[in-house]
Amino acid sequence: MASEKTHVRTTLNGEATEYLCETNQSLLEVLRDVLLLTGTKEGCNDGNCGACTVNMDGRIVDSCLVLGVEAEGAEILTIEGVATPEGLHPIQQAFLENAALQCGICTPGFIIASKALLEKEPNPSEARIRHWLAGNLCRCTGYDKIVKAVVAAANTIGGKK
Amino acid sequence: MTTSDKKKYKVIGTTPIRHDGADKVTGRAVYGIDFHTTGMLWGKILRSPHAHAKIKSIDATKALALPGVHAVVTGKDMAVARDIEVEAGETSLNYMHLSDNVMARDKALYKGHAVAAVAADTQHIAEEALGLIEVDYEVLTPVLNGREGMKSDAPLIHPDQTTKIMAFRFDPGTDSGEKSNIAGKSQLKLGDIDAGFKEADFIVEREYTTSWVHQGYIEAQNATAHWNNDDNITVWNSSQGTFNQRQLMAEILKHPVSQIKMVPMEIGGGFGGKIPVYLEIPAAMLSKKTGHPVKMTMTRTEVFEGTGPASAAQMKAKVGATKDGRITAAYAELVFEAGAFPGSAVGAGAQGMFTTYNIENVLIDGYDVVVNKPKSAAYRSPGTPQACFPAEAVIDELAELVGMDPLDFRMKNAAKEGDRRADGVQHPEMGNLECMEALKASDHYKSDLGGPNRGRGVASGYWGNAGMPASCSIAINADGTVSLAEGSPDIGGSRTSIAMMCAEAFGIAAEDVHPSIKDTDSIGYQGLTAGSSTTLRNGWAVFEVTNQAIELIKARAARLWETEPENVDFADGVFFSKAEKELKLTFKEMTGKLMETGGPISVAASVAPRGAGPSFTTHMVDVEVDPETGKVEILRYTAAQDVGTMIHPDYVEGQVQGGAVQGIGWALNEEYFFSDKGAMLNASYLDYRVPTMLDLPMIDTILVEHANPDHPFGVRGVAEISVVPPLGALANAIYAAVGVRMRDLPMAPHKIVKALQEKNGKTK
Ligand code: FES
Ligand code: FES
């Protein structure tokens, strides 16, 4: 039954955002069904696929495991906030140039997670990339081209292209 | 790595950025699960907790009383669909079975079988309402294994079902007249099997099993339906074939096809699993009852329990060879668990088994057996991974007995053009042996394993691929660009491949073609996005429309040059006068003159191509097995595949890599665990566990471009076959590493440890 809604204030993709949500709604539901930001995908709703990955206060989280009310005061980055009016982010460009997506449903989660990695560690090894992204499932690509795209993006960002 | 004899194209074979790329990396692409419309309600399905039970009554009174609940529907609200079977790409579908699978009528036939659906204001209310629907079940004994189900004293899942005896795949067959859980028995027969085994010096005969596995697409099944007041139904969903689903909807709802519009949203994976309808039907029924659009999505658990995974199989294989390494005969018995309704991919599996080899005497018996498990669906080269696993494992044992390198043994027996498959059909031109030779010449083959408990395995695979109809329309724009409309849901880059073929034909850049995927009211008939057929058939469709357009533009050029159309020719993107060399205009220049020479040009065409080039492949894998834990680490992987002419090589390679990894999961760790009551015990990604990035190395490829001679651009299906060889290749590699033959999939660590213990116990 519809319960009392909570008023939540966050910073979403750099902009002050307010919403009303029920206490049992996850952040993923709020993003997708309340704010209609459907770039963040749902693959399992139980924390096991990474399709719903968003960045919350500098850490990547599965937004299906975060409650909407927990985002009070938080800074959240979703896939919709990655590109700028000037163009795609180097990671987005690298995913396209390396054909790192087939169906593309996993892609937003991978991009958000990869971005967090490269901001922490600009030159990750293949093993490190595989470790960092192990929580993001892709059923189409076999991951090969995703790993290569992240390496390519690291090189672009580091000016080594 | 790519091997290619000739590069005669300008656009084909290059790697432009996909046309839907920017949308997909920015989150703007709208998938089925993302669809939203005003006034939308949410629907949810109530599913049977029992694997086999009579539904005595359903009482929804309390659910309907819950504030926010709008309607409930059950199987009783559905008409009985026609009991006829239709071919659906690579498997067949029966309308009545499909309807009963969408919603149980009198009996629930597996745990997770839909029994009722509810529509409410929110998902949470709908979920709460499910708990208030009271269903009175009479629990029956379930049948949970194919071989058990075949026994004459097994409980009958469909009491009136008899066995259909088929001489070939898609044979209408004859009726055995005997009541049985065996829905179908098929036989492929070539030569004289007894004579073949008499010729053999070595014979190996073994038994194998595989488990139920799921396609595991990341986007769950979903559908939003609106039944309008004028009785027009619109469905927005992610499917592998809008026209096929429109037909299924029409049959099940008994509604005119012309009043159903299927709108293809972006699709988050399918692999065969998004061919049938599931939620589309209850969503439409709930919309009719409520007057609102109704959106339904499955949870991951529902996807595992309530959609169509790939059949488990119990199999026997027996192969004989002479001392000098010639295979003389091959026999197999394939028992496939169809799930709750007939229609496993056993026929396709039989057709793929032993097919990479030239064997004169072959006999394959296939059994399609109903059990109280979800109704199986197509999964990438349906049936063939299961069937090729025993074939490749037995052949590996034979190679060892004969004393030949496993790859040499395969090469010696490789099927070539003109050789006969087990169903008697002769192989067309193809690159089976080329793949094996390329692998033998690879660095991987020449490399050292470099350590103990390491081993290398090879396995081959075959998949026939499909044709299927396609439609396409193009509009020529005055700036030299082309708007291209087609109707195949794009599951992995196919709109770019059709755009590239269009660009090639006109001599323009891939970026100058703007492809879009239309709903069933806006484009001609289109087959399924399945059977590795999309790029093949779209190639035919675009070949047709571009040729027609070129003829029309030639006539315009003739008008400009005051000559006859037959005096104008077109080559390399330029229209020119055959008589006067200086009279020439590029495609782009000509498009700017269409208005003044008679107006705009657009062309539409439909095609029904045959001649899908078959796929052949051989994979090689190096593993290290930890003898303590049984864990298998993949050290190196190479897939060699005949891919025909590649339109976009990166997306071809991606298909090969993705399929190989699905096969690796199938081989090593994916399986449905069932309780003794038939409940799936691991219905989450955590417990089912598809391969993660951490489980894998890079997947190397050798892409052999043996052009399909029956296609205008040389295209051959590429997408499915790569899932076939990993099962056998990994079993063979594990044997090479630690000396145990694993015959039951998945080859999970605990099974390997047990096998090692038994082996060491015996040798002590
Ligand atoms: S949807 Fe959140 S991890 Fe899968
Ligand atoms: S591209 Fe489809 S799941 Fe990753």
Short mmCIF file of C-alpha atoms and ligand atoms in Angstrom, two decimals, chain A residues 100-107 110 137-141 146, chain B residues 218 268-269 271, ligand 2:
data_model
loop_
_atom_site.label_atom_id
_atom_site.label_comp_id
_atom_site.label_asym_id
_atom_site.label_seq_id
_atom_site.Cartn_x
_atom_site.Cartn_y
_atom_site.Cartn_z
CA ALA A 100 32.94 -3.08 -26.38
CA LEU A 101 29.17 -3.42 -26.49
CA GLN A 102 26.82 -5.68 -28.34
CA CYS A 103 23.36 -5.27 -26.86
CA GLY A 104 24.64 -2.45 -24.68
CA ILE A 105 22.48 -3.10 -21.63
CA CYS A 106 25.54 -3.62 -19.41
CA THR A 107 27.40 -0.65 -20.85
CA PHE A 110 30.66 -0.72 -16.99
CA LEU A 137 28.22 -8.93 -15.82
CA CYS A 138 28.18 -8.85 -19.59
CA ARG A 139 26.61 -11.81 -21.31
CA CYS A 140 27.28 -10.68 -24.88
CA THR A 141 30.92 -9.78 -25.36
CA ILE A 146 35.59 -4.26 -22.66
CA ILE B 218 21.05 -9.17 -18.69
CA GLY B 268 19.32 -6.25 -23.81
CA GLY B 269 20.37 -9.68 -25.04
CA PHE B 271 20.39 -15.57 -27.44
S1 FES C 2 26.70 -6.02 -24.30
FE1 FES C 2 24.98 -7.23 -23.83
S2 FES C 2 25.28 -7.68 -21.75
FE2 FES C 2 27.07 -6.63 -22.26
#
